[in-house]
GROMACS .gro file of C-alpha atoms in nm:
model
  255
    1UNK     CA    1  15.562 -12.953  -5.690
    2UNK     CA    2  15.959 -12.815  -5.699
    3UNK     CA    3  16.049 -12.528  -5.853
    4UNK     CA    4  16.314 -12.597  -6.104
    5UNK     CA    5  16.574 -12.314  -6.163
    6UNK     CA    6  16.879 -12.315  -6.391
    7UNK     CA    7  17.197 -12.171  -6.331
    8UNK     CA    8  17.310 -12.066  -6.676
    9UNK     CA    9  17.594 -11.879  -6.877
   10UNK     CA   10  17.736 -12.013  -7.184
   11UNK     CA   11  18.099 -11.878  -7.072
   12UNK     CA   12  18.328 -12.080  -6.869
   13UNK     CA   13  18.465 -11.977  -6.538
   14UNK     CA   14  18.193 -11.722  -6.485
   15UNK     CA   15  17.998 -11.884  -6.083
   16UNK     CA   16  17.781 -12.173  -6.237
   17UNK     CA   17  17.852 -12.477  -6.066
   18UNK     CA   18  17.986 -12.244  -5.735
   19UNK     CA   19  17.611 -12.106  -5.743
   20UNK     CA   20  17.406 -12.440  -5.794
   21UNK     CA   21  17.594 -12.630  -5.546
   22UNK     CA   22  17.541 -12.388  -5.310
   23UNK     CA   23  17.216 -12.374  -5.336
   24UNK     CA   24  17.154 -12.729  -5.370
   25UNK     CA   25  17.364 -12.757  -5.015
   26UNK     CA   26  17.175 -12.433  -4.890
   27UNK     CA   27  16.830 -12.546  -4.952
   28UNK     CA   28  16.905 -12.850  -4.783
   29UNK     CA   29  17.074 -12.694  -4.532
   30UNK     CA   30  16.689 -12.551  -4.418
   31UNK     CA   31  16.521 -12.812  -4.475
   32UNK     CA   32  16.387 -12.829  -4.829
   33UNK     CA   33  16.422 -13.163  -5.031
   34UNK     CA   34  16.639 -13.095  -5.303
   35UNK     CA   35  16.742 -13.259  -5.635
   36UNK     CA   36  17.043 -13.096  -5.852
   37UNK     CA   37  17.054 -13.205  -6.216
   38UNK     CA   38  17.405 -13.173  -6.347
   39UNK     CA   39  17.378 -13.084  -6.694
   40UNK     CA   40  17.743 -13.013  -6.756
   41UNK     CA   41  17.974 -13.356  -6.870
   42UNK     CA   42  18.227 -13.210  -6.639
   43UNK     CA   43  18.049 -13.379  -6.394
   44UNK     CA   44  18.149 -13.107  -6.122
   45UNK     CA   45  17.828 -13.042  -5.980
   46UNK     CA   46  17.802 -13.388  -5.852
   47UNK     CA   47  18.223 -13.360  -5.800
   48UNK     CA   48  18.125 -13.031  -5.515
   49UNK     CA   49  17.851 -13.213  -5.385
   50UNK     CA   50  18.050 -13.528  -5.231
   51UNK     CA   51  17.989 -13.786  -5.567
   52UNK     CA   52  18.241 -14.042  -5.731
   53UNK     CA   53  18.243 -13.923  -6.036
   54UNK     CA   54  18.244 -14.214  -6.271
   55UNK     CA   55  18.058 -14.461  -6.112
   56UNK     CA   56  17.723 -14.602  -6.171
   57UNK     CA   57  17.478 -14.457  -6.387
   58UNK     CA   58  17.421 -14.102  -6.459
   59UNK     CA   59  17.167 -13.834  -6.651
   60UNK     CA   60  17.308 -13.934  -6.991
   61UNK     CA   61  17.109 -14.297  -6.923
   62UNK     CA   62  16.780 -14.114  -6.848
   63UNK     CA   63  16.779 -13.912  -7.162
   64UNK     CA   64  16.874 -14.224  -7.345
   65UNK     CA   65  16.585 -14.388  -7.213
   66UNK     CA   66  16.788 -14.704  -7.076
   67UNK     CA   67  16.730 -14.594  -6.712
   68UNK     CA   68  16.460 -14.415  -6.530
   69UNK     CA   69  16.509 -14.163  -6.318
   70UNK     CA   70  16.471 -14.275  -5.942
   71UNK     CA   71  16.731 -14.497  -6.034
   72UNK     CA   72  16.994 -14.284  -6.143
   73UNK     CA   73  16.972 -14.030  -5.839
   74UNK     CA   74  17.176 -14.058  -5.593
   75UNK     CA   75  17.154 -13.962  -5.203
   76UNK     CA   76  17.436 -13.721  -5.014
   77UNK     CA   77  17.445 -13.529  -4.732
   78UNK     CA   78  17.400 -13.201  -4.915
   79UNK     CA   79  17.090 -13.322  -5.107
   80UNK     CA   80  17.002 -13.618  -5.397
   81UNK     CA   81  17.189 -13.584  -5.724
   82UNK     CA   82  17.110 -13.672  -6.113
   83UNK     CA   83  17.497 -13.689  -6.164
   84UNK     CA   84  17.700 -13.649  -6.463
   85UNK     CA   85  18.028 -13.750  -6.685
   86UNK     CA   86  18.212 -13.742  -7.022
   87UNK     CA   87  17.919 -13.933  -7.191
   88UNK     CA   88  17.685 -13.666  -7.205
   89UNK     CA   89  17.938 -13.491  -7.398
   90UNK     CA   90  17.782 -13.645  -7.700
   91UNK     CA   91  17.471 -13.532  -7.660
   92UNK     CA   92  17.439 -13.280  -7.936
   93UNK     CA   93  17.508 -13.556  -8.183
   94UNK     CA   94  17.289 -13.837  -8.048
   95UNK     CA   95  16.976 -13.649  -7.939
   96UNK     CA   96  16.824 -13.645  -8.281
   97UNK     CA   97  16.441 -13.749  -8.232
   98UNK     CA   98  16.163 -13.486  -8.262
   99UNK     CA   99  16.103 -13.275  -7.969
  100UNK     CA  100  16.446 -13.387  -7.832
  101UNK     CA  101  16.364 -13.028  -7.653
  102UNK     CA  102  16.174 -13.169  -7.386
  103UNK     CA  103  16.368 -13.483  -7.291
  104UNK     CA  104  16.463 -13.318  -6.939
  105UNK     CA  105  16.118 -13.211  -6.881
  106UNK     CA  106  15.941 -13.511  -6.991
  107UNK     CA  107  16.188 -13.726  -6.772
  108UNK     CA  108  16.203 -13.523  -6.462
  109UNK     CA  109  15.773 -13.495  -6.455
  110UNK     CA  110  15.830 -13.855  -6.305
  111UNK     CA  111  15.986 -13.690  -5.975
  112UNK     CA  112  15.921 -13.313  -5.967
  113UNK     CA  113  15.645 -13.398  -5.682
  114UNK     CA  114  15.890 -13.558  -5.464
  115UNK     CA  115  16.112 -13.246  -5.441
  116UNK     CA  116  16.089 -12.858  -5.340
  117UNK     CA  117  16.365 -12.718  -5.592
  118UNK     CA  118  16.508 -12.868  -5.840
  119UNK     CA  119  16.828 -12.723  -5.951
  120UNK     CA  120  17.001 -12.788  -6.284
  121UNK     CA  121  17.361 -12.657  -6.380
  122UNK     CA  122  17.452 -12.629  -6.705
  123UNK     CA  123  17.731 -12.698  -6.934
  124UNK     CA  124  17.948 -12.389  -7.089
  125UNK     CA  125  17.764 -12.393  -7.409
  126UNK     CA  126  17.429 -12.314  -7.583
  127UNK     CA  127  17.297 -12.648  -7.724
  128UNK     CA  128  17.060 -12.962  -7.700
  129UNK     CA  129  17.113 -12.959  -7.349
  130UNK     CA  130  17.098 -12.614  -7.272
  131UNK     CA  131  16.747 -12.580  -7.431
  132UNK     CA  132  16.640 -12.904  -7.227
  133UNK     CA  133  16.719 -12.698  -6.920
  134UNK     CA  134  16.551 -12.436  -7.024
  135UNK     CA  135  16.219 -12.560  -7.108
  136UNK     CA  136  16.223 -12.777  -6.809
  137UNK     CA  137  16.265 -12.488  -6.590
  138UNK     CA  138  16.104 -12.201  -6.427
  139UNK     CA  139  16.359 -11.973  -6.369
  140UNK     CA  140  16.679 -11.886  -6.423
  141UNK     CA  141  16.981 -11.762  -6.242
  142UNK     CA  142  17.218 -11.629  -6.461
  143UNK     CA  143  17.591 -11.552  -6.326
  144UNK     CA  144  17.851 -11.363  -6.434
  145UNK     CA  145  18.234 -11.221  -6.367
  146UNK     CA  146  18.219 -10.845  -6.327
  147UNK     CA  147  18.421 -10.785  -6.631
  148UNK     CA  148  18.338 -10.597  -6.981
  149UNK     CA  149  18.368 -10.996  -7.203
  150UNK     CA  150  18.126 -11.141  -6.971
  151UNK     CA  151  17.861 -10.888  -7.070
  152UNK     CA  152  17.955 -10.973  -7.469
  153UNK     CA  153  17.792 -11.344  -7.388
  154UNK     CA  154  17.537 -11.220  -7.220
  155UNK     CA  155  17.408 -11.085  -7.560
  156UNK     CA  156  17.330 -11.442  -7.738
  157UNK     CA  157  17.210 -11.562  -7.415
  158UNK     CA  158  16.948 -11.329  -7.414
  159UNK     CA  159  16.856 -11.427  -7.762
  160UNK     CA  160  16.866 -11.794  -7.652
  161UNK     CA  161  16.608 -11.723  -7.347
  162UNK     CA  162  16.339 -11.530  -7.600
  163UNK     CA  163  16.389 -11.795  -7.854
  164UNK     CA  164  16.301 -12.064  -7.543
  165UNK     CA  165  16.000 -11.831  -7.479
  166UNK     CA  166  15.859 -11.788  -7.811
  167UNK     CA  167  15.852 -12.164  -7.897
  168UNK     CA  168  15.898 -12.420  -7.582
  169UNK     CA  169  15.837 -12.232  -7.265
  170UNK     CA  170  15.634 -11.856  -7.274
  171UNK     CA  171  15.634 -11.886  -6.879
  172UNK     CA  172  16.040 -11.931  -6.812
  173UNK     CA  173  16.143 -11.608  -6.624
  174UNK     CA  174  16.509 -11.482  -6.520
  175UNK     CA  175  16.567 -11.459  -6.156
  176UNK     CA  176  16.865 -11.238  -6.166
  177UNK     CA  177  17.180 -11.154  -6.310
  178UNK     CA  178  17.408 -11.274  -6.010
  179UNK     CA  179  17.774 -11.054  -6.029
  180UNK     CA  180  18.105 -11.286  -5.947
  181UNK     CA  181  18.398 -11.192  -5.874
  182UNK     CA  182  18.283 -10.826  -5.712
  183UNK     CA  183  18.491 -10.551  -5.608
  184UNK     CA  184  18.267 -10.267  -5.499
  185UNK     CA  185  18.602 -10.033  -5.492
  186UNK     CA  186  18.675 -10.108  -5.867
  187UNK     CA  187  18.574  -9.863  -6.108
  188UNK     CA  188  18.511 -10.148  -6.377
  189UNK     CA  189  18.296 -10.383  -6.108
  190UNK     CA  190  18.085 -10.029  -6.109
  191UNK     CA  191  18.011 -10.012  -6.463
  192UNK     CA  192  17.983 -10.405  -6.534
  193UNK     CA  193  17.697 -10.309  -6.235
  194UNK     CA  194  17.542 -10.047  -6.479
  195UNK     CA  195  17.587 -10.257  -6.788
  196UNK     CA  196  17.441 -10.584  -6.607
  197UNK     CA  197  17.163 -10.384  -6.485
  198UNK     CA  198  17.051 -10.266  -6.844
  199UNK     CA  199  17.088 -10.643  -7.012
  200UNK     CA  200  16.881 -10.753  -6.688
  201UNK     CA  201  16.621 -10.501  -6.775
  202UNK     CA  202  16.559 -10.654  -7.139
  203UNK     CA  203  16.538 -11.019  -6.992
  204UNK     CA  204  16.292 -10.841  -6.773
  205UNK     CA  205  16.469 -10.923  -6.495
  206UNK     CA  206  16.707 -10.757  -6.256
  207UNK     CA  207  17.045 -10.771  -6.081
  208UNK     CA  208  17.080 -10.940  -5.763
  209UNK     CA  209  17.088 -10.679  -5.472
  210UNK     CA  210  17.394 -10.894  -5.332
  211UNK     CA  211  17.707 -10.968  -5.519
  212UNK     CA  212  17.915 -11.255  -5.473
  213UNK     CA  213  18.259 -11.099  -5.318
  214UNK     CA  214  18.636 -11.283  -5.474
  215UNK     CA  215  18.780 -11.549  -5.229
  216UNK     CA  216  19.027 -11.831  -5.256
  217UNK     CA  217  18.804 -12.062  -5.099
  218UNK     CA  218  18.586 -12.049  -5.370
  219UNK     CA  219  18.884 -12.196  -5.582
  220UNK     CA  220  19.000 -12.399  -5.317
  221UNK     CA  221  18.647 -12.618  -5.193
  222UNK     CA  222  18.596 -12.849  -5.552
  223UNK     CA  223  18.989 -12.969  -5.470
  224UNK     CA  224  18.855 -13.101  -5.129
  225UNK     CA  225  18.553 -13.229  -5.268
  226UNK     CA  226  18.337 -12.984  -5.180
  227UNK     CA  227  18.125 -12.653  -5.184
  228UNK     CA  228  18.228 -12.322  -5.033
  229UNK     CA  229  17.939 -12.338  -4.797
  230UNK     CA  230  18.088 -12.637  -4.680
  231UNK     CA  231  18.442 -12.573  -4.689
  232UNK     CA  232  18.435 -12.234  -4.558
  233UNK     CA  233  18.089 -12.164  -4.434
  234UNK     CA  234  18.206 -11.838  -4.258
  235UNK     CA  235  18.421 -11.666  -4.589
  236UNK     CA  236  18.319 -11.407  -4.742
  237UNK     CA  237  18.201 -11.549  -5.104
  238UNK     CA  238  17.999 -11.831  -4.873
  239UNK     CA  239  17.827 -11.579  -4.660
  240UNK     CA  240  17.700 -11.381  -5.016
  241UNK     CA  241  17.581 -11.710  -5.162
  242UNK     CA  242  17.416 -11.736  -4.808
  243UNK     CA  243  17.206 -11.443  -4.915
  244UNK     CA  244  17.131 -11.559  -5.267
  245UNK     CA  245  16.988 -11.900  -5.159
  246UNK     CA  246  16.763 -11.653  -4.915
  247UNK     CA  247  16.611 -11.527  -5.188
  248UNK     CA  248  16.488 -11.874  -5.383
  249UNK     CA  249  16.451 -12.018  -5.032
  250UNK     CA  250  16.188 -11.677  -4.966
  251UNK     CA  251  15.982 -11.718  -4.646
  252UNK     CA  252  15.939 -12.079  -4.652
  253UNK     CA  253  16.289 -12.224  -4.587
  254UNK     CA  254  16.456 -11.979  -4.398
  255UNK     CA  255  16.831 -11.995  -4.202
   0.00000   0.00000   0.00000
């Protein structure tokens, strides 16, 4: 049965969709059979991964019930993919029925067998389909820039998680606060560090031993189509996500 694991931050701009398709393409990569959900109406995920966004049907028709699952996935080099757009945008409004909660989980039961990991990315926001994520997961991986605001957010995340705990899902656990965006020779990247390592210790958690190091090509691979692992398997930022898919992969899928 897969292990599902959420990349989540409710700020923009902060690694998300840079850390899930890497480790949807990573775990593949080695071997594992991997789905990534994307959560997010951006539709990047999907976008990074190789997909036309726009066409065919997407997660918005599974949680509406109209489609099931298998038929909304969709196969790519880098892995299968529940795929995204704009429509899901309206989520918060439409999603009205009791336990609208555990749509995701309730929906994704039908193929969690088929899969080793299951990887969801999430939109920049804490709502209907946040929680879904959530309570369908495991674990979380929660990223962030090394900057002061980015530990401001982390606050109501936190509050977000134990309210998920308390009523949905008492087992969902935090991987790891994963630092973006890191400069070891910064002063500021060295107290973010401390700071991170503090929040990560009330989510009962930690920080993840590597840090993912600033590169254009992280920028530069969604314009291609693409993920950094991908575009530039050998850069720097693609060589530290390397390390954080080793440790979800652990000693089952290794490089």
């Amino acid at each position: 049965m897969a292990q599902i694991i959420t990349v989540t931050n409710q700020k923009g701009g902060v690694g998300k969709t840079t850390t899930a398709s890497a480790l949807v393409c990573g775990l593949h990569q080695r071997g594992a059979r991997v789905l990534g959900v994307d959560l997010d109406p951006q539709g990047n995920l999907g976008f990074t991964l190789g997909l036309d966004i726009g066409e065919g049907y997407t997660i918005y028709d599974v949680l509406k019930g109209t489609q099931p699952v298998e038929n909304v996935i969709v196969s790519t080099e880098y892995g299968d993919i529940l795929p995204s757009d704009i429509m899901l945008s309206a989520a918060e409004v439409e999603f009205t029925a009791p336990r609208r909660e555990f749509l995701l989980d309730q929906y994704l039961s039908a193929v969690r067998n088929r899969y080793d990991f299951i990887i969801i990315d999430t939109p920049p926001s804490l709502n209907v389909l946040t929680v879904n994520a959530y309570v369908a997961s495991d674990a979380l991986i929660v990223p962030m820039e090394a900057e002061i605001l980015s530990l401001v957010g982390i606050t109501q995340l936190q509050e977000t998680i134990e309210t998920v705990r308390d009523t949905f899902n008492p087992h969902l656990k935090v991987l790891g606060i994963l630092l973006n965006k890191f400069n070891p020779r910064l002063t500021l990247s060295k107290e973010v560090l401390e700071l991170a390592a503090e929040v990560a210790d009330q989510l009962q958690s930690r920080v993840f031993d590597v840090k993912i190091r600033r590169g254009v090509d992280v920028a530069m691979a969604p314009a291609h189509g693409q993920n950094v692992l991908t575009y530039r398997p050998h850069s720097k930022p693609a060589m530290d996500l390397e390390a954080v898919v080793d440790v979800v992969a652990g000693e089952r899928f290794p490089r």
